[in-house]
Tab-separated table of C-alpha atoms in Angstrom:
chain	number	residue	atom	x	y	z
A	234	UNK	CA	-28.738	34.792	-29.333
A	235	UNK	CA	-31.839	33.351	-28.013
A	236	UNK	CA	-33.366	34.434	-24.788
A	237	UNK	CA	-32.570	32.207	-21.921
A	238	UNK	CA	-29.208	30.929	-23.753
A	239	UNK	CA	-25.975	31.496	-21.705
A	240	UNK	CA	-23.310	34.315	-23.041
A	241	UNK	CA	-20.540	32.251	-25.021
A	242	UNK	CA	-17.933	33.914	-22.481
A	243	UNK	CA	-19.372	32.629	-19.349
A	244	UNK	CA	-20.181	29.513	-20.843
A	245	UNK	CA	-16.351	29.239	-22.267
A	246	UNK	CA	-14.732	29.813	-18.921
A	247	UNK	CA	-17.448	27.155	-17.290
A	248	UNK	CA	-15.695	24.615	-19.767
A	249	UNK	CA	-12.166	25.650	-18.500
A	250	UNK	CA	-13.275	25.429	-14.969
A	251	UNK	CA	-14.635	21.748	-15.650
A	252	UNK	CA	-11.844	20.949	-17.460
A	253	UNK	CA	-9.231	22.052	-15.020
A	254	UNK	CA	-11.144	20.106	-12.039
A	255	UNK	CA	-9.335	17.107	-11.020
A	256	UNK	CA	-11.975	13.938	-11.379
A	257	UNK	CA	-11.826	11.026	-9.243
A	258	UNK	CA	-10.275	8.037	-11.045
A	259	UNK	CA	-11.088	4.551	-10.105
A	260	UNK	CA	-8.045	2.281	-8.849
A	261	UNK	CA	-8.022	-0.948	-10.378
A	262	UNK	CA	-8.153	-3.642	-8.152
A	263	UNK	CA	-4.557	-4.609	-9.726
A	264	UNK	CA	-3.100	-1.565	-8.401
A	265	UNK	CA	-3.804	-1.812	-4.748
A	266	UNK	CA	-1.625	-1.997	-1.661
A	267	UNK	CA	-1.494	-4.849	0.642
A	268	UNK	CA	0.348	-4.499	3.950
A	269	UNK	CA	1.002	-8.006	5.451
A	270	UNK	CA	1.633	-7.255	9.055
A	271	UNK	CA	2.308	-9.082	12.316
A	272	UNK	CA	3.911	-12.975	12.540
A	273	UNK	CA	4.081	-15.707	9.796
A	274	UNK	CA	5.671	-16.923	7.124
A	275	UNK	CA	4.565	-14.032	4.851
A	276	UNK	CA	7.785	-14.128	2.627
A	277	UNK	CA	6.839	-17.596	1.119
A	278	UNK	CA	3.379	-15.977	0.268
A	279	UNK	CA	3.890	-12.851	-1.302
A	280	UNK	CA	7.425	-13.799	-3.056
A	281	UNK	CA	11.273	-13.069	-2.231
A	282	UNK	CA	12.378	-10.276	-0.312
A	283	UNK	CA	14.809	-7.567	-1.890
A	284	UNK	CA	17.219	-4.742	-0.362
A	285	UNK	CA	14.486	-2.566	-0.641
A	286	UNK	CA	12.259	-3.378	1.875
A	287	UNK	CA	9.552	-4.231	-0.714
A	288	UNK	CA	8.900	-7.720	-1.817
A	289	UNK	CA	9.231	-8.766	-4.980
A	290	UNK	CA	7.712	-10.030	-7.676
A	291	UNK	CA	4.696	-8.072	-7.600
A	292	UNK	CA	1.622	-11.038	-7.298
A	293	UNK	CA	-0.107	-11.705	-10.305
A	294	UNK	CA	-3.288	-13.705	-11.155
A	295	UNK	CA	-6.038	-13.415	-13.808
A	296	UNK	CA	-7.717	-10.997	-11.784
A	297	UNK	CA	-6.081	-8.130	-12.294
A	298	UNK	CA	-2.247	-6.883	-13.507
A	299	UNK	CA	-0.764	-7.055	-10.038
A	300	UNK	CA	-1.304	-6.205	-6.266
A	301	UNK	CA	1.732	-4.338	-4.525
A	302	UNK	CA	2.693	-6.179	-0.929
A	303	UNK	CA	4.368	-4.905	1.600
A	304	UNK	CA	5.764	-7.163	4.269
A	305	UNK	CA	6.393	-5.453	7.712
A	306	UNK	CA	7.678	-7.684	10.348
A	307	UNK	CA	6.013	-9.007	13.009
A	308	UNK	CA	8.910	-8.889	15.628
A	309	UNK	CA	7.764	-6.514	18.530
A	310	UNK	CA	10.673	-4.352	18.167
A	311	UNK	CA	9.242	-2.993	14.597
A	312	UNK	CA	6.175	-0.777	15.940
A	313	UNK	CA	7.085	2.258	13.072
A	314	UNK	CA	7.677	-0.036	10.130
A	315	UNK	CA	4.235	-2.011	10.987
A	316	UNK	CA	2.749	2.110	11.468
A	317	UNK	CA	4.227	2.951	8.444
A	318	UNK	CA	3.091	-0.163	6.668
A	319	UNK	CA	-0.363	0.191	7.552
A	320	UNK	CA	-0.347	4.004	6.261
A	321	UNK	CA	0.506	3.322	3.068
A	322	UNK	CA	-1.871	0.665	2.134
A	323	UNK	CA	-5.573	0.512	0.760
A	324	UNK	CA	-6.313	-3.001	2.517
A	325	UNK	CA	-4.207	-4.951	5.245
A	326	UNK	CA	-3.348	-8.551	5.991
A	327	UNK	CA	-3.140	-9.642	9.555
A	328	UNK	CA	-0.663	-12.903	9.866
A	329	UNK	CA	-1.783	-14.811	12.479
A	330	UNK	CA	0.209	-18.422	13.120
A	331	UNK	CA	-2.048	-20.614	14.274
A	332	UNK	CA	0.920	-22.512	16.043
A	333	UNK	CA	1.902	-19.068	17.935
A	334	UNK	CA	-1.564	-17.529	18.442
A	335	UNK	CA	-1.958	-13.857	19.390
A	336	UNK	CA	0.868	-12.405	20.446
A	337	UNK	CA	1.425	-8.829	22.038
A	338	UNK	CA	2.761	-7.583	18.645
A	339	UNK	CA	-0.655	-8.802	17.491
A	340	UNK	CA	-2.667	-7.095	19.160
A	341	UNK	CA	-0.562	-3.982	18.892
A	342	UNK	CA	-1.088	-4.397	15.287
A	343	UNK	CA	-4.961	-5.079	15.573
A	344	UNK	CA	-4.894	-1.529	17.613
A	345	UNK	CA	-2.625	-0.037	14.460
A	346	UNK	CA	-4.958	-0.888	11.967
A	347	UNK	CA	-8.382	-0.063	13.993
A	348	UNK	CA	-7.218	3.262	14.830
A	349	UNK	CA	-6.105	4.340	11.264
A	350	UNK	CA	-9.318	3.076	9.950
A	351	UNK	CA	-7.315	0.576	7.649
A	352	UNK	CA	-9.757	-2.607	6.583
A	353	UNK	CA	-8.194	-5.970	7.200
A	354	UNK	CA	-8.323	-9.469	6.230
A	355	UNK	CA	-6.860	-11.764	8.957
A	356	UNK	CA	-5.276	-14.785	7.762
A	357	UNK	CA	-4.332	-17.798	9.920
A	358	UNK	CA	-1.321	-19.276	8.469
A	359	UNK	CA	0.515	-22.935	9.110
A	360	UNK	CA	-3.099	-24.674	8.917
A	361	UNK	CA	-1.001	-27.719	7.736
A	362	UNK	CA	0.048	-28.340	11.245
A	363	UNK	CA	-3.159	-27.808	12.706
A	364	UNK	CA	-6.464	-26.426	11.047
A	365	UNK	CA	-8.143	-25.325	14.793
A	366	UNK	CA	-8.454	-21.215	14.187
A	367	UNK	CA	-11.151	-21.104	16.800
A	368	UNK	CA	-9.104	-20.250	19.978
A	369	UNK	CA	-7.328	-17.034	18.092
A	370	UNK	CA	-10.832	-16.006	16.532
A	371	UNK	CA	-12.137	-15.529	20.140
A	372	UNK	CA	-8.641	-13.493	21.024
A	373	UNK	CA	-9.478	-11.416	18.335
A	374	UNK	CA	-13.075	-10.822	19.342
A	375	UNK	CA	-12.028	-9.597	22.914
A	376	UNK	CA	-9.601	-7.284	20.886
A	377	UNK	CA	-12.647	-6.006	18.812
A	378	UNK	CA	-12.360	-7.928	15.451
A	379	UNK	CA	-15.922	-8.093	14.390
A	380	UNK	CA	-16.122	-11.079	11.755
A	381	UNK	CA	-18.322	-11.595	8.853
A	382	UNK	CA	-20.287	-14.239	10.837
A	383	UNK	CA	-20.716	-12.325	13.293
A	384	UNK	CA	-22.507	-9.515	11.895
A	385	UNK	CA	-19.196	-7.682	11.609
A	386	UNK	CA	-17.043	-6.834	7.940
A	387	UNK	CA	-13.774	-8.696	8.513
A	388	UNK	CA	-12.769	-11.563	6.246
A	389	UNK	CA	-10.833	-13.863	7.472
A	390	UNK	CA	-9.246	-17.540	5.518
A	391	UNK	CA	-6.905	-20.273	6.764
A	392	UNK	CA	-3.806	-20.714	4.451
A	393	UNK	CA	-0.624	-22.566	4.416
A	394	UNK	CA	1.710	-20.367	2.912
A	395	UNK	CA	4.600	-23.210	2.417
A	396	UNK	CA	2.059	-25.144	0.298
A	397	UNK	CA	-0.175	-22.626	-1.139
A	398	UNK	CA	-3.369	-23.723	0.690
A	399	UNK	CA	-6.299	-21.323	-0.419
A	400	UNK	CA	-4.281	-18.571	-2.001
A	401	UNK	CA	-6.325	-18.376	-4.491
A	402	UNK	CA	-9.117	-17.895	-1.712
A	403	UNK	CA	-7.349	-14.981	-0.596
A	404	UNK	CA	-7.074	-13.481	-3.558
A	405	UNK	CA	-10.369	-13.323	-4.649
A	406	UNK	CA	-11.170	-12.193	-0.941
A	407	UNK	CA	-8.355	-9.034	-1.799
A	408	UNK	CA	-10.349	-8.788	-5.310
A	409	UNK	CA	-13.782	-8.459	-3.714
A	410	UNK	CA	-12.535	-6.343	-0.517
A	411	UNK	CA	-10.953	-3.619	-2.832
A	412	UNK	CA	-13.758	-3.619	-4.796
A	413	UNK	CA	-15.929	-2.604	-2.295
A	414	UNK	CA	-13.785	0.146	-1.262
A	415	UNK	CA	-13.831	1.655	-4.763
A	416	UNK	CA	-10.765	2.934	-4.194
A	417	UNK	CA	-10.038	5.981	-6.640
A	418	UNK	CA	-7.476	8.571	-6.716
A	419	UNK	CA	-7.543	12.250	-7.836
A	420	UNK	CA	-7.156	12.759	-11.792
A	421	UNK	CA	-4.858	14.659	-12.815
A	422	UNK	CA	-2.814	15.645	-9.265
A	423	UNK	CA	0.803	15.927	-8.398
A	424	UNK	CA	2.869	13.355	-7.415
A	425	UNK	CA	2.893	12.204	-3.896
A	426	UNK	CA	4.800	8.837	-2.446
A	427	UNK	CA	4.514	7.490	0.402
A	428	UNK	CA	8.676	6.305	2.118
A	429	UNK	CA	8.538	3.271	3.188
A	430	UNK	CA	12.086	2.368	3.579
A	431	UNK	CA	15.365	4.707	3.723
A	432	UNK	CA	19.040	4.044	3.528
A	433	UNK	CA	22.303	4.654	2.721
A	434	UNK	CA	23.512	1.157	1.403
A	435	UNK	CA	23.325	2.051	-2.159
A	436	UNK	CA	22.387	4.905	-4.415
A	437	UNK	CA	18.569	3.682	-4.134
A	438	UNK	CA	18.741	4.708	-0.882
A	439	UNK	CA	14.579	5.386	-0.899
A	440	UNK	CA	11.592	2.944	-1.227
A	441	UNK	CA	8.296	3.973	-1.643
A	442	UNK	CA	4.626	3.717	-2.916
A	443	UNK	CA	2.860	5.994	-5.754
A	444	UNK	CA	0.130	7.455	-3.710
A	445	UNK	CA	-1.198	9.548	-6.044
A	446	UNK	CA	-0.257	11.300	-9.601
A	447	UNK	CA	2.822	9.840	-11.545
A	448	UNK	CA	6.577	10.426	-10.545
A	449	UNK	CA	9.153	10.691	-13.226
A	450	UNK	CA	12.660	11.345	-13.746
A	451	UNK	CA	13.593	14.988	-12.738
A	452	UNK	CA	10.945	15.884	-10.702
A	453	UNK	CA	11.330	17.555	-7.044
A	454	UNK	CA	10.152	16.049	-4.526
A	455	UNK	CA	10.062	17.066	-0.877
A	456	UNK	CA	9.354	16.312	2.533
A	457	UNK	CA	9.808	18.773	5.320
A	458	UNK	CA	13.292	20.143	4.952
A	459	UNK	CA	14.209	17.443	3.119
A	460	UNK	CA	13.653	17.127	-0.851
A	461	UNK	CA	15.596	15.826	-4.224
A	462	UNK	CA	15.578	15.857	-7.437
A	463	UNK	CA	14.760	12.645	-8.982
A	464	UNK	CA	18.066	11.184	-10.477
A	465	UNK	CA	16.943	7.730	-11.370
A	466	UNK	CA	14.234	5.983	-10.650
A	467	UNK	CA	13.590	2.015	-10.253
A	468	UNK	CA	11.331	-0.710	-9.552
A	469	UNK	CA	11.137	-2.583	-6.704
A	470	UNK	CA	13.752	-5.054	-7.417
A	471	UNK	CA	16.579	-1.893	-7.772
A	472	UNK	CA	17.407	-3.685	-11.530
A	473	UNK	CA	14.993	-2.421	-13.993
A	474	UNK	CA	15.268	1.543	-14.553
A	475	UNK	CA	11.643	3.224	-15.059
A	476	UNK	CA	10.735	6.275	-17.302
A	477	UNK	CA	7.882	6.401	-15.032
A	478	UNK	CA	5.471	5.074	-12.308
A	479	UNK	CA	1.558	5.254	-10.920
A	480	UNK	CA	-0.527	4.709	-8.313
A	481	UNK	CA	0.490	1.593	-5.939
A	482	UNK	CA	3.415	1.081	-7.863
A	483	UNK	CA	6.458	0.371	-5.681
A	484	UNK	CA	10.074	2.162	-6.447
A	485	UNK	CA	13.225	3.057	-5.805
A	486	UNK	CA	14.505	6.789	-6.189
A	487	UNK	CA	17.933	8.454	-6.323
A	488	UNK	CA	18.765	11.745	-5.810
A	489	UNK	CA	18.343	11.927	-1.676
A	490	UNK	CA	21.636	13.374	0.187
A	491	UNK	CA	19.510	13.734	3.779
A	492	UNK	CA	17.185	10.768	3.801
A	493	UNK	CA	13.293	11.002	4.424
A	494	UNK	CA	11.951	9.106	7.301
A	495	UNK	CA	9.900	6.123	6.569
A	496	UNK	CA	5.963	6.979	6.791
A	497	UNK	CA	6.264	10.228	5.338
A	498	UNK	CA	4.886	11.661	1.989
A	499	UNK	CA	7.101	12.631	-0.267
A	500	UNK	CA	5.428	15.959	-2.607
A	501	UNK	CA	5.917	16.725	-6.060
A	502	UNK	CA	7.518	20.459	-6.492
A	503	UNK	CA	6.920	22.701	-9.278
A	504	UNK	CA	10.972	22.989	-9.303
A	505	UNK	CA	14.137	22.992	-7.403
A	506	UNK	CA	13.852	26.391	-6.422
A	507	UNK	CA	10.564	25.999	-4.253
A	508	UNK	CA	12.970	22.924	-2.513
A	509	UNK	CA	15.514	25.559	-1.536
């Protein structure tokens, strides 16, 4: 061996160390999650709504292979599901009618988002009755929303979503937002979902998000003191049975006899035995 060259051991178990590091792996823009939050007609934009909470279909466009939505309601009685909303995602959209304004649930929302560091795009929906967004841009201000054109980083667009105004405008604004995020995840790492909604109305009794890692059939997952083994799992419409699913992917689980609350992370398990 020459002098200066590194002993084949050391330089063997640098390779192992490398290889064993988990690298950071760039989420496509078609895998990120959108909470829609606060008032509107968000249903007619992002598609249908199922039993489990999340809507369905998941968008598609030429962009990218899909974006995952989440639609929390806007009623003022639904603080936790907006919280929860706005934890899972990577990018939020605040529904602002322009017929209703900013209401209290609004600004609740605005203080949701700003305090868990979540970026947002507002978007001013029902334009078709009346395109004046100026009034509920200067609420906002007064609540802290610093726009583009005003030095700030928030996007906002005008839509209509029962006629599809400028949809494609917001999606290229979601395209170009999550792109400068460059989101990326943790490569190879455990599973970990994120609940979003929990029931007992059917065996798919929880809805969540892949945060990170993939989540298969017979894994453990836990929470807490509560954990399962995963029996089945779905997608988001509870009819098509997965072998598997990644990051931002929406699904359905069985296997929960005490349910997980909604906002909490669910975490892979080696086995049942650690869940005992």
């Amino acid at each position: 061996r020459e002098r200066g060259e590194p002993e084949p051991e050391l330089e063997a178990a640098a390779d192992k160390k490398k290889a064993a590091t988990p690298t950071p792996r760039a989420t496509a823009p078609g895998q990120s999650v959108i909470a829609a939050v606060d008032t509107g007609d968000t249903v007619p934009l992002v598609a249908k709504k199922t039993q489990s909470g999340i809507d369905e279909p998941l968008m598609k466009d030429e962009v990218s292979d899909y974006i995952t939505f989440v639609d929390t309601p806007g009623h003022a009685a639904f603080r936790e599901m907006r919280e929860s909303g706005a934890a899972a995602t990577d990018l939020a959209l605040l529904i602002v009618s322009v017929t209703d304004g900013v209401q209290p649930q609004t600004e609740e929302s605005v203080n949701i988002l700003m305090e868990k560091q979540v970026p947002f795009i507002v978007v001013f929906n029902k334009i078709d009755r009346t395109d004046n967004v100026q009034p509920h841009m200067d609420k906002l201000r007064q609540l802290g929303v610093e726009f583009e054109e005003d030095g700030g980083d928030t996007m906002w667009v005008g839509i209509s979503a029962l006629h599809g105004t400028n949809i494609p405008e917001l999606l290229e604004m979601i395209q170009l937002q999550t792109a400068m995020l460059e989101l990326a995840t943790p490569e190879p790492a455990r599973a970990e979902i994120l609940v979003i909604d929990s029931h007992n109305k059917s065996k798919t009794n929880v809805a969540g998000i892949v945060r990170t890692g993939t989540v298969k059939h017979g894994q453990t997952l836990a929470s807490g003191t509560t954990y399962a083994t995963v029996r089945k799992l779905w997608d988001e419409t509870g009819t098509k049975e997965l072998r598997k699913a990644g990051v931002g992917e929406p699904v359905l689980i069985e296997g929960f006899k005490v349910l997980p609350k909604p906002g909490v992370v669910l975490f892979q398990l080696q086995n049942d035995t650690f869940g005992d």
